[in-house]
CSV table of C-alpha atoms and ligand atoms in Angstrom, one decimal:
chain,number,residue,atom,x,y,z
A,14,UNK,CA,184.2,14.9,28.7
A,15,UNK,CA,183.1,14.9,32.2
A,16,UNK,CA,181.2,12.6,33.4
A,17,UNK,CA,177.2,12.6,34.0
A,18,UNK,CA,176.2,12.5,37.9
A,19,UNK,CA,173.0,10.4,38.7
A,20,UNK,CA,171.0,10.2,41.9
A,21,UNK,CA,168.4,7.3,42.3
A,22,UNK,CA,165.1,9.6,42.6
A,23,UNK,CA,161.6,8.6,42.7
A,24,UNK,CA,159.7,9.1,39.2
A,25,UNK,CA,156.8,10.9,39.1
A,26,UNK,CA,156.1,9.9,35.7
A,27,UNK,CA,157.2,6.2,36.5
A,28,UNK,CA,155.9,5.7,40.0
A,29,UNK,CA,159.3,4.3,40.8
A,30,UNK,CA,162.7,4.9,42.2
A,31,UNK,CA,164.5,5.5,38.9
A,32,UNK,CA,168.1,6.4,38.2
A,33,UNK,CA,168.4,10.2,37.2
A,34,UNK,CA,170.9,12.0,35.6
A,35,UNK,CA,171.7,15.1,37.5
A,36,UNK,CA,171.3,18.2,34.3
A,37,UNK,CA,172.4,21.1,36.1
A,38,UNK,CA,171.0,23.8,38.5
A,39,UNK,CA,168.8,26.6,38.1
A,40,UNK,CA,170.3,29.7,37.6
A,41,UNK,CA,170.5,31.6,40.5
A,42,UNK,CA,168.7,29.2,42.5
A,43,UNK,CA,171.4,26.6,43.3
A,44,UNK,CA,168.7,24.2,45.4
A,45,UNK,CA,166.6,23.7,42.7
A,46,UNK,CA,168.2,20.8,39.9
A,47,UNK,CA,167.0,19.7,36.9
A,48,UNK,CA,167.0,15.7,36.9
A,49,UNK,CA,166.5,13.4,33.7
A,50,UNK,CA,165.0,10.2,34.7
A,51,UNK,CA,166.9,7.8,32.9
A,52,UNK,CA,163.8,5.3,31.9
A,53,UNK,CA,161.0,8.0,30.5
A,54,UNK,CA,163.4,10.3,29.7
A,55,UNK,CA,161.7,13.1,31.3
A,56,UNK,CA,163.1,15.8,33.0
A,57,UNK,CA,162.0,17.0,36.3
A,58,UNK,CA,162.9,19.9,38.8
A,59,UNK,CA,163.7,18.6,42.1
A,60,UNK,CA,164.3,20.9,45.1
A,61,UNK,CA,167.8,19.3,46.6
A,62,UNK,CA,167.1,21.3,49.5
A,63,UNK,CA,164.3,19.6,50.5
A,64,UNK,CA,166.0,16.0,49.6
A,65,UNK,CA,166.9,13.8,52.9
A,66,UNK,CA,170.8,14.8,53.7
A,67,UNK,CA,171.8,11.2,53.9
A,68,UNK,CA,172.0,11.4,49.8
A,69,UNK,CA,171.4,7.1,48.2
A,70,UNK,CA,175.2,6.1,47.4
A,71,UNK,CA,175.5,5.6,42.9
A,72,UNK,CA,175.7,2.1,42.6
A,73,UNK,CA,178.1,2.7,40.0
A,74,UNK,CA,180.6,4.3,42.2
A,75,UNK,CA,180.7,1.8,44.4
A,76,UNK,CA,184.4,0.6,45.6
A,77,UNK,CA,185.1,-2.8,46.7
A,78,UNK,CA,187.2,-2.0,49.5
A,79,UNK,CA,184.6,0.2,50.8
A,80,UNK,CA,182.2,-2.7,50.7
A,81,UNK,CA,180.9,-5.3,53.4
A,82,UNK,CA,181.5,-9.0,52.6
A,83,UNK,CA,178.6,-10.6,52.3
A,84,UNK,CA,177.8,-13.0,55.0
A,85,UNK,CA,174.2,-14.6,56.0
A,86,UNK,CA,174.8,-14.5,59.4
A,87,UNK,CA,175.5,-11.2,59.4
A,88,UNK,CA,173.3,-8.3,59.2
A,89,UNK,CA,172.9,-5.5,57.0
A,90,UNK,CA,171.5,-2.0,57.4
A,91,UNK,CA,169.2,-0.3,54.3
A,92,UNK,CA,171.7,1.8,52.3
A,93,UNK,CA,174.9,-0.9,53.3
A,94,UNK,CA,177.0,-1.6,50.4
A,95,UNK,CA,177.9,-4.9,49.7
A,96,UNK,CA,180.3,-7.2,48.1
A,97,UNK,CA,179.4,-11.1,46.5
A,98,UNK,CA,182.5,-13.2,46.6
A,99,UNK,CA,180.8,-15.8,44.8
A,100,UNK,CA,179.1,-13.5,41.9
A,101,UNK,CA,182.5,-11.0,42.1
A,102,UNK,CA,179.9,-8.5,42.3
A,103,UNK,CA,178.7,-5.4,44.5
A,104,UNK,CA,175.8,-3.9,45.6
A,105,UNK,CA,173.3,-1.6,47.6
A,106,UNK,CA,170.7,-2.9,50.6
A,107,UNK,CA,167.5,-1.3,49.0
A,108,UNK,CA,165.2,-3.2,51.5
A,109,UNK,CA,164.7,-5.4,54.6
A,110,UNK,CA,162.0,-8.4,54.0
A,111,UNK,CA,160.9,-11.4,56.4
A,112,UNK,CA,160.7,-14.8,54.0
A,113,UNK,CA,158.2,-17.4,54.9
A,114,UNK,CA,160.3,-19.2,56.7
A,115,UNK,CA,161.1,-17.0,59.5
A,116,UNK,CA,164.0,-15.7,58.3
A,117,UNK,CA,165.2,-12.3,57.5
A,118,UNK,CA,166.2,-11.7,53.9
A,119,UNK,CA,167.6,-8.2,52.8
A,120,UNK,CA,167.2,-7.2,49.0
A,121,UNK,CA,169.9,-6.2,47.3
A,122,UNK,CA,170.6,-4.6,44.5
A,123,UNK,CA,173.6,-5.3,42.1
A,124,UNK,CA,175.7,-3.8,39.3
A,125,UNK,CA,176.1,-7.1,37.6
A,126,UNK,CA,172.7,-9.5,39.1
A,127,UNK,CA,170.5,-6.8,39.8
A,128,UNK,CA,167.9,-6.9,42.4
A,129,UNK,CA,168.6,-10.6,44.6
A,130,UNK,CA,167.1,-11.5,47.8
A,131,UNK,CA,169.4,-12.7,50.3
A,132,UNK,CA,169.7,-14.4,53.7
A,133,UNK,CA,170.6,-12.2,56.8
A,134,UNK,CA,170.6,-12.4,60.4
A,135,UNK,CA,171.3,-16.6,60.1
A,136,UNK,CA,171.2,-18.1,63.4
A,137,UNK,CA,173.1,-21.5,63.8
A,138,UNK,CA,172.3,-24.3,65.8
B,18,LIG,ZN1,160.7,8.1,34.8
C-alpha cells in the first residue's frame, strides 16, 4: 500500500496549522486537492496553485544527514531542520521568539519532544 502524503496546512475548522493528509486531486483540475485535516477529520479543498512554492518540509520525512546539528550559538532560519544529539531527535524551526532575557530562542518542533524552545544566536563572553 502506498503511502499517505501530508502537508502541514492551516485548519479552517481548527484555527491552526494542522497536519493534512493529501486525498487526491480534482478531476480535471489538477490545482485543486482535497486535504483531510488529520485532527477534525475534515476534509477541505485547497487550491495548491495558490499555496506559497517554498512547500513546509513533513516532519516525518526528515533525514538526519540532511539536518543541522543543533548548536545555541548558532543560528537558525524558520523552516531549518534540525538534529538534537542529546534527545537523538529531529526537527523543524516553526518560529523565531526573543525570551526575557534578551536572548533569541527559536521553537522547534520535534518528531519525538514536540514543540521545545531553544537558545540561538548565544554570544560568549
Ligand atoms: Zn482541523
Amino acid at each position: 500500500m502506498a503511502k499517505s502524503k501530508f502537508r502541514i496546512h492551516f485548519c479552517e475548522n481548527c484555527k491552526a496549522e494542522k497536519k493534512m493528509q493529501i486525498l487526491g486531486a480534482v478531476e480535471g483540475n489538477e490545482t485543486k486537492v482535497w486535504h483531510k485535516c488529520s485532527r477534525c477529520r475534515h476534509n477541505f479543498l485547497i487550491d495548491t496553485g495558490l499555496l506559497n512554492v517554498e512547500e513546509k518540509k513533513d516532519l516525518n520525512d526528515l533525514v538526519k544527514e540532511e539536518c543541522s546539528n543543533y548548536n545555541p550559538i548558532n543560528k537558525y532560519e524558520v523552516g531549518a531542520s534540525i538534529y538534537h544529539s542529546d534527545w537523538d531527535d529531529m526537527g523543524i524551526v516553526t518560529s523565531k521568539v526573543k525570551i526575557s532575557s534578551g536572548l533569541q530562542a527559536i521553537i522547534v518542533e520535534f518528531q519525538k519532544n514536540g514543540n521545545k524552545k531553544l537558545i540561538e544566536n548565544l554570544q560568549e563572553d
